[in-house]
PDB file of C-alpha atoms in Angstrom:
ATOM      1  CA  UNK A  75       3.182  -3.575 -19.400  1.00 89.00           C
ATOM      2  CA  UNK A  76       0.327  -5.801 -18.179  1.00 89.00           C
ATOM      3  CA  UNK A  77       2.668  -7.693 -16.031  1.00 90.00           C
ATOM      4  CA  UNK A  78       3.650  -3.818 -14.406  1.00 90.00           C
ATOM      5  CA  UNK A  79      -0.005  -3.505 -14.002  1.00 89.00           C
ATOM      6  CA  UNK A  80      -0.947  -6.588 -12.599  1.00 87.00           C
ATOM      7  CA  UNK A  81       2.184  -6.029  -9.889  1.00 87.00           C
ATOM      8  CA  UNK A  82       2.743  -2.384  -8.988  1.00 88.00           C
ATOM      9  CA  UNK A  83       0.214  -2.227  -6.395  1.00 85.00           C
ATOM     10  CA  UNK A  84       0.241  -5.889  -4.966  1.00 85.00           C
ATOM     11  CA  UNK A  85       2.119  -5.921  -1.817  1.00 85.00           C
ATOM     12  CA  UNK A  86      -0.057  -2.596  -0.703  1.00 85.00           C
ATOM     13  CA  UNK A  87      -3.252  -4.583  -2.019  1.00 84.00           C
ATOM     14  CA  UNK A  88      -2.303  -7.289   0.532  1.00 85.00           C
ATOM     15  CA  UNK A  89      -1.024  -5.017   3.451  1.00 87.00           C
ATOM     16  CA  UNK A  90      -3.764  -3.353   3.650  1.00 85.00           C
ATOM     17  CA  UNK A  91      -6.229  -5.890   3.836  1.00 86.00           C
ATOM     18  CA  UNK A  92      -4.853  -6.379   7.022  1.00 89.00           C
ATOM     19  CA  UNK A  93      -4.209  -3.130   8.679  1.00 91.00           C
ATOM     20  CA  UNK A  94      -7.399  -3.362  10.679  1.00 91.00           C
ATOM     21  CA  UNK A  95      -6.755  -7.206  11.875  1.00 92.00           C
ATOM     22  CA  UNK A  96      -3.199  -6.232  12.619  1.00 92.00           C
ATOM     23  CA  UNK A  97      -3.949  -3.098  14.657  1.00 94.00           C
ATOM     24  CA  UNK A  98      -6.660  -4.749  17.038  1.00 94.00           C
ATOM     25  CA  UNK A  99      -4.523  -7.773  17.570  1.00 90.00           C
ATOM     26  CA  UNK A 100      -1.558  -5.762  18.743  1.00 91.00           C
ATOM     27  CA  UNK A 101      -3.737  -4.022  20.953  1.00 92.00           C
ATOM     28  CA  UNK A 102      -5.476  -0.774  19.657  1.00 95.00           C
ATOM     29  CA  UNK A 103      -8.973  -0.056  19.868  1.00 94.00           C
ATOM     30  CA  UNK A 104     -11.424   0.527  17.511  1.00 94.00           C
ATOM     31  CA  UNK A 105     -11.581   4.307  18.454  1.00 94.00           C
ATOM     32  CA  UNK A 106      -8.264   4.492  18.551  1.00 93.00           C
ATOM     33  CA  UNK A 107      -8.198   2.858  15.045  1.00 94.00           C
ATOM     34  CA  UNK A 108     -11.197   5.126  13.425  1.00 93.00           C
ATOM     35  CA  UNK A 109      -9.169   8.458  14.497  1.00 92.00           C
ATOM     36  CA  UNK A 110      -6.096   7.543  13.266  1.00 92.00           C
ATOM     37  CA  UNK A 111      -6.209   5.416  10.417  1.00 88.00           C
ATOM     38  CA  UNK A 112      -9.571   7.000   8.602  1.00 87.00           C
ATOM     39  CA  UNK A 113      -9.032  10.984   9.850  1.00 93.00           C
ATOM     40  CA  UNK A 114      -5.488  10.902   9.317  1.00 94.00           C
ATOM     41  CA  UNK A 115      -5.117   8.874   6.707  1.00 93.00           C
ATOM     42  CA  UNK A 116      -7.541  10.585   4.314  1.00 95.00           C
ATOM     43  CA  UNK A 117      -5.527  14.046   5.199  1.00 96.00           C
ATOM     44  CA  UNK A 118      -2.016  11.912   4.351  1.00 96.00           C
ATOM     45  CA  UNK A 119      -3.865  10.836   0.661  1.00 95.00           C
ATOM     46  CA  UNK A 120      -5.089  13.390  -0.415  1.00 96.00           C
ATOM     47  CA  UNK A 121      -1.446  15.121   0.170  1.00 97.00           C
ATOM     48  CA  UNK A 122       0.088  12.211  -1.144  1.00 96.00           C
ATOM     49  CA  UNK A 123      -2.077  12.750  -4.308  1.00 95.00           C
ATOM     50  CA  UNK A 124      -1.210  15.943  -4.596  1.00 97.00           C
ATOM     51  CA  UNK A 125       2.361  15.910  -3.926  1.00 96.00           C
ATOM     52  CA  UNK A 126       1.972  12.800  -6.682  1.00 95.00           C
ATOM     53  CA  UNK A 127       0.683  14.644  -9.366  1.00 95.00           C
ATOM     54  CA  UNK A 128       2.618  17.557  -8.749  1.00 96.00           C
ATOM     55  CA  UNK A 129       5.622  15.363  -9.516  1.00 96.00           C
ATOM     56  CA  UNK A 130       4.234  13.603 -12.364  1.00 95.00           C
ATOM     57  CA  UNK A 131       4.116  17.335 -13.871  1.00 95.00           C
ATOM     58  CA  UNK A 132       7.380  18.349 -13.057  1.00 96.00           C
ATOM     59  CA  UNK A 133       9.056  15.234 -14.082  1.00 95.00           C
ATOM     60  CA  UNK A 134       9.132  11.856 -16.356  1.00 93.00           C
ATOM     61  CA  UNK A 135       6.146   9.912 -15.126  1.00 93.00           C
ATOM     62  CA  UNK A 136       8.404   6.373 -14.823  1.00 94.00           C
ATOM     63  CA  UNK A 137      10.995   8.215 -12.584  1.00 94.00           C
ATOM     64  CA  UNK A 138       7.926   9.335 -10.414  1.00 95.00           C
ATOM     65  CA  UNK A 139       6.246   5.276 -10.374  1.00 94.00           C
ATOM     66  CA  UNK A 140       9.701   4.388  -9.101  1.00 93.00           C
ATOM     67  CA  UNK A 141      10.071   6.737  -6.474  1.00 94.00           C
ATOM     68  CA  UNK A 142       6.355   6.042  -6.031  1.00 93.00           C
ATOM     69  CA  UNK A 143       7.011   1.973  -5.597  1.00 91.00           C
ATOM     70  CA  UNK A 144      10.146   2.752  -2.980  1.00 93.00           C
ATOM     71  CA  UNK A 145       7.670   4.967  -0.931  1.00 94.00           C
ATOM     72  CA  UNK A 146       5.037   2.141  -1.086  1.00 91.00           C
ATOM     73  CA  UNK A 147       7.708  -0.910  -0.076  1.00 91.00           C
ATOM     74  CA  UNK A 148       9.162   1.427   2.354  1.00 92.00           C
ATOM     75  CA  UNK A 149       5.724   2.219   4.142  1.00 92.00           C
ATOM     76  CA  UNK A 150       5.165  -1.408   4.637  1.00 91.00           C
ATOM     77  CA  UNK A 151       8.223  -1.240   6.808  1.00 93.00           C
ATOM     78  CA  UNK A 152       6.658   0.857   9.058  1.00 94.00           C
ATOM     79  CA  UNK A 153       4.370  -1.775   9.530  1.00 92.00           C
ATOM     80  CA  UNK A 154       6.776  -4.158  10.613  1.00 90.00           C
ATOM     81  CA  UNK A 155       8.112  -1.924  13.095  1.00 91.00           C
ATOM     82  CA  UNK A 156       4.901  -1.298  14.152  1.00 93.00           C
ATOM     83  CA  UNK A 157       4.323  -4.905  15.017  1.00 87.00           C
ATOM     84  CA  UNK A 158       7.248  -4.680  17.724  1.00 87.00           C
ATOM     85  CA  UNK A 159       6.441  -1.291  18.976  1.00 90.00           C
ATOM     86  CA  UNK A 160       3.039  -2.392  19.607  1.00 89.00           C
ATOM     87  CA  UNK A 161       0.466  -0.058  21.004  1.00 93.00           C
ATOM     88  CA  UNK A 162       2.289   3.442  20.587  1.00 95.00           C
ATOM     89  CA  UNK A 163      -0.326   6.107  18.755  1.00 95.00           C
ATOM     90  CA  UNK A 164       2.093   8.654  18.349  1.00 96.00           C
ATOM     91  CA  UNK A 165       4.244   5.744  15.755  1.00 96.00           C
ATOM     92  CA  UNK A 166       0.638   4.345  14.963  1.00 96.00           C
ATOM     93  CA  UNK A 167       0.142   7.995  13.471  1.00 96.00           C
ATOM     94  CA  UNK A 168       3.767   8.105  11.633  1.00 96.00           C
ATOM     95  CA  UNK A 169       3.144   5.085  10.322  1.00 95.00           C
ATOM     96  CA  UNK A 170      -0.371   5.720   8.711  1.00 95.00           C
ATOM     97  CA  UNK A 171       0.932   9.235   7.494  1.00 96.00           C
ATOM     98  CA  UNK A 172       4.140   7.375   5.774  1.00 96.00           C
ATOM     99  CA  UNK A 173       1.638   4.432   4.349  1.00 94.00           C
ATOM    100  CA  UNK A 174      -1.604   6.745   2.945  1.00 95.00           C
ATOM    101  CA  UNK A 175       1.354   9.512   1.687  1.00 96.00           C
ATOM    102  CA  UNK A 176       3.018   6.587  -0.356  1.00 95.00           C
ATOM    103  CA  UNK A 177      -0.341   5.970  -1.466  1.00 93.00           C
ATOM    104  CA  UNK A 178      -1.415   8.477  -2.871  1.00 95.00           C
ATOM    105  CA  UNK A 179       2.104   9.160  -4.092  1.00 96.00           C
ATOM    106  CA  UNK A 180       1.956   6.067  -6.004  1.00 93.00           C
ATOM    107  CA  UNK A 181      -1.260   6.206  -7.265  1.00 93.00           C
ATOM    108  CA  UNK A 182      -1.236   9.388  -8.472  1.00 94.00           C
ATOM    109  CA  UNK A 183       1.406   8.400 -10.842  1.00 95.00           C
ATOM    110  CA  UNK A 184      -0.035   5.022 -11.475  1.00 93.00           C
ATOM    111  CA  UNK A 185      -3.196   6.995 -13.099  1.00 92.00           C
ATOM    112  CA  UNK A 186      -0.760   9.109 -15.265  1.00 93.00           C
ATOM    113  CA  UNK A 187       0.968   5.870 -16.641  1.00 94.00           C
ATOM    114  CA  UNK A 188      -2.184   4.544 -17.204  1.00 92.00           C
ATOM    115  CA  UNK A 189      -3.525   7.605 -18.784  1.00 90.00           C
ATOM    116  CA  UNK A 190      -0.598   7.679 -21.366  1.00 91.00           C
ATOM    117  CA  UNK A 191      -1.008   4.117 -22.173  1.00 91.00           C
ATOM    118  CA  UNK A 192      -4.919   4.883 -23.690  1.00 90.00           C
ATOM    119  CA  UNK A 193      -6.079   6.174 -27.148  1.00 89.00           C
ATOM    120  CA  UNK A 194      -7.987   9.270 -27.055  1.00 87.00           C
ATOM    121  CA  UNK A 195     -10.474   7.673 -28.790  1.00 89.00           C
ATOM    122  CA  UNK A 196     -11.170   4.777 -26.622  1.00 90.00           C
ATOM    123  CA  UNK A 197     -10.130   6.329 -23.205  1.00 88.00           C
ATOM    124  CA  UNK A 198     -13.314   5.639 -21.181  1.00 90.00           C
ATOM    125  CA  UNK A 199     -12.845   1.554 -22.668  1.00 91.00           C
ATOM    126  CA  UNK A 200      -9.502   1.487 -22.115  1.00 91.00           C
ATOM    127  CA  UNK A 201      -9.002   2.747 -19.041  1.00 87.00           C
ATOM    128  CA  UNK A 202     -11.397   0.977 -17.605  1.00 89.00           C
ATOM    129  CA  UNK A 203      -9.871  -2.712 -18.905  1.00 89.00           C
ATOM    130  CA  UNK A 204      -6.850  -1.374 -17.564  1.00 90.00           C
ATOM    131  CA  UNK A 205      -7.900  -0.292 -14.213  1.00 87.00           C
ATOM    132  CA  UNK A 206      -9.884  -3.065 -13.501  1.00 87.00           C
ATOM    133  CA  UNK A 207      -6.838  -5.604 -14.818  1.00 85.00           C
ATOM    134  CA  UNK A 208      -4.559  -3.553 -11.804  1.00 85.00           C
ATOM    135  CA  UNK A 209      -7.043  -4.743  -9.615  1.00 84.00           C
ATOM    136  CA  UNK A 210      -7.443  -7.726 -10.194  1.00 85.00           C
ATOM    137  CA  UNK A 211      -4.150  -9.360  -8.683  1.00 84.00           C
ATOM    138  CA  UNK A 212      -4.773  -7.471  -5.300  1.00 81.00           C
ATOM    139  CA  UNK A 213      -8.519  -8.776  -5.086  1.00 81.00           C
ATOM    140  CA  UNK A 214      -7.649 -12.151  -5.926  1.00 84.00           C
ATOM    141  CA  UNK A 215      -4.479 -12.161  -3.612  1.00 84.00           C
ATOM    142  CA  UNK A 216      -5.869  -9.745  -1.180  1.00 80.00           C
ATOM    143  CA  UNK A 217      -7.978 -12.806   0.033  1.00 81.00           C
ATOM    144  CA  UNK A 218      -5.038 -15.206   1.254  1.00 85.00           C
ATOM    145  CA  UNK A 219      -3.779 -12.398   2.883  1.00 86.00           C
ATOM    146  CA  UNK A 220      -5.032 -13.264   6.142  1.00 85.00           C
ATOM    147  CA  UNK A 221      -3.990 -17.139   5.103  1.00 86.00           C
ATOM    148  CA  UNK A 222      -0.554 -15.711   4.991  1.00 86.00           C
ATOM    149  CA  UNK A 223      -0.568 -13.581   8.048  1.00 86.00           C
ATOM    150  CA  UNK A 224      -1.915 -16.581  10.273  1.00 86.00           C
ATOM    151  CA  UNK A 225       1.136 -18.342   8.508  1.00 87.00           C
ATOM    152  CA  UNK A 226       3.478 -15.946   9.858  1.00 88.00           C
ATOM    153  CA  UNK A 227       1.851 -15.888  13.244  1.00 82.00           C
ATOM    154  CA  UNK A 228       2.115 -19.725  13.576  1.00 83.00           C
ATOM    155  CA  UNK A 229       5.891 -19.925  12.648  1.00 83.00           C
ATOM    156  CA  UNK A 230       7.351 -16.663  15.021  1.00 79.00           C
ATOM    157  CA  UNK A 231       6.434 -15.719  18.255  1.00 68.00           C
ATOM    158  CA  UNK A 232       4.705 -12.446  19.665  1.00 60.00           C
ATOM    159  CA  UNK A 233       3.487  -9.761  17.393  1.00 59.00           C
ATOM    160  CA  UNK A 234       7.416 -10.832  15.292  1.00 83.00           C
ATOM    161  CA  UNK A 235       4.615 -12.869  12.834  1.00 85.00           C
ATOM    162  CA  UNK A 236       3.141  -9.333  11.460  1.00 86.00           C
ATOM    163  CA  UNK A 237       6.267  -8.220  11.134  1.00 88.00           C
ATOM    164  CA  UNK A 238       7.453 -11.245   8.742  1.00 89.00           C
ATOM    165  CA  UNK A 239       4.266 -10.287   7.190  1.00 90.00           C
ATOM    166  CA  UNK A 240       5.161  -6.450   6.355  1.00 90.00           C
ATOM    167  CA  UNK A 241       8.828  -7.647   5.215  1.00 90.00           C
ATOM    168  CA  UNK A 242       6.701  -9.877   2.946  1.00 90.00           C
ATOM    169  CA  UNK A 243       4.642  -7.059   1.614  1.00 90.00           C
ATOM    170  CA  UNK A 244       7.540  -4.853   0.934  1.00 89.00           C
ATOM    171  CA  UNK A 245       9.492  -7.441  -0.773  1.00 88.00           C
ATOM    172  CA  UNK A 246       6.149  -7.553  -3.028  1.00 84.00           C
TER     173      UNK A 246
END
C-alpha cells in the first residue's frame, strides 16, 4: 500500500515540474502560458475533481484510481505531442484541459483511497503521514526532473528530447 502511495502520482509529480520550462523553450510566452495553463487549467481541475468524486460515489474506488492512473499516463502523452507540434495554443489548450482533468480525476480518487485506509479515530494523524508519504517521492524526484529533461535534450534533436521526456513520464 505504501509502495501504491509512494508511486501513483510520480510521473505527474515529475511532468509537471516541467510544464513551464517545456512551454517557453518550445516557444510560448509567458502570457500565453499564464492564460492557458493557470485560467484553464484551474476550470479543467476543478471538473476533473468533480467528475472524480462523482465516480468514486458511483463506483468501487480502485476501479476509479485505475481509470484515474490511465487518464494521468495518457495526459503525459499529450505532452509529447506537444513537443512536436510546438507553438499551437489551440493543442496547448487540449492538452492542459486533458492533463489538469486527469488530475483532478486522479486525485480525487487518490483522497478517497486514502480516506478508507485511516481510523476514525486517528484520521487527522493518519492522513496526514499518509499524505505527506505520497509526496514525498515526487518532491524528492521532482528535483532531477530537469536533470532528466536536459538528458533527453542532449541525446535527440529538436524539441524530440521533451517528447522522450513525456514517454518517460507516462511510462512512470
Amino acid at each position: 500500500i505504501l509502495i501504491f502511495i509512494a508511486i501513483y502520482k510520480l510521473g505527474d509529480a515529475l511532468a509537471g515540474n516541467m510544464t513551464t520550462p517545456f512551454l517557453l523553450d518550445i516557444g510560448f510566452s509567458k502570457i500565453q502560458i499564464a492564460n492557458i495553463v493557470k485560467v484553464i487549467g484551474l476550470a479543467a481541475t476543478l471538473i476533473g475533481l468533480f467528475l472524480g468524486g462523482l465516480l468514486v460515489a458511483k463506483y468501487n474506488i480502485i476501479s476509479v484510481l485505475f481509470v484515474g492512473g490511465f487518464l494521468q499516463m495518457f495526459s503525459n502523452l499529450f505532452f509529447a505531442f506537444q513537443g512536436i507540434v510546438g507553438v499551437n495554443t489551440n493543442f496547448l489548450m487540449l492538452t492542459i484541459s486533458i492533463e489538469n482533468l486527469a488530475g483532478g480525476i486522479g486525485t480525487a480518487a487518490f483522497l478517497a483511497y486514502l480516506s478508507k485506509l485511516v481510523d476514525s479515530r486517528y484520521i487527522a494523524t493518519q492522513f496526514a503521514l499518509l499524505t505527506s508519504f505520497m509526496m514525498l517521492p515526487g518532491k524528492f524526484f521532482g528535483g532531477f526532473s530537469g536533470i532528466l529533461a536536459s538528458y533527453f535534450q542532449e541525446i535527440s534533436n529538436l524539441n524530440y528530447g521533451w517528447m522522450y521526456f513525456y514517454l518517460f513520464t507516462s511510462l512512470l
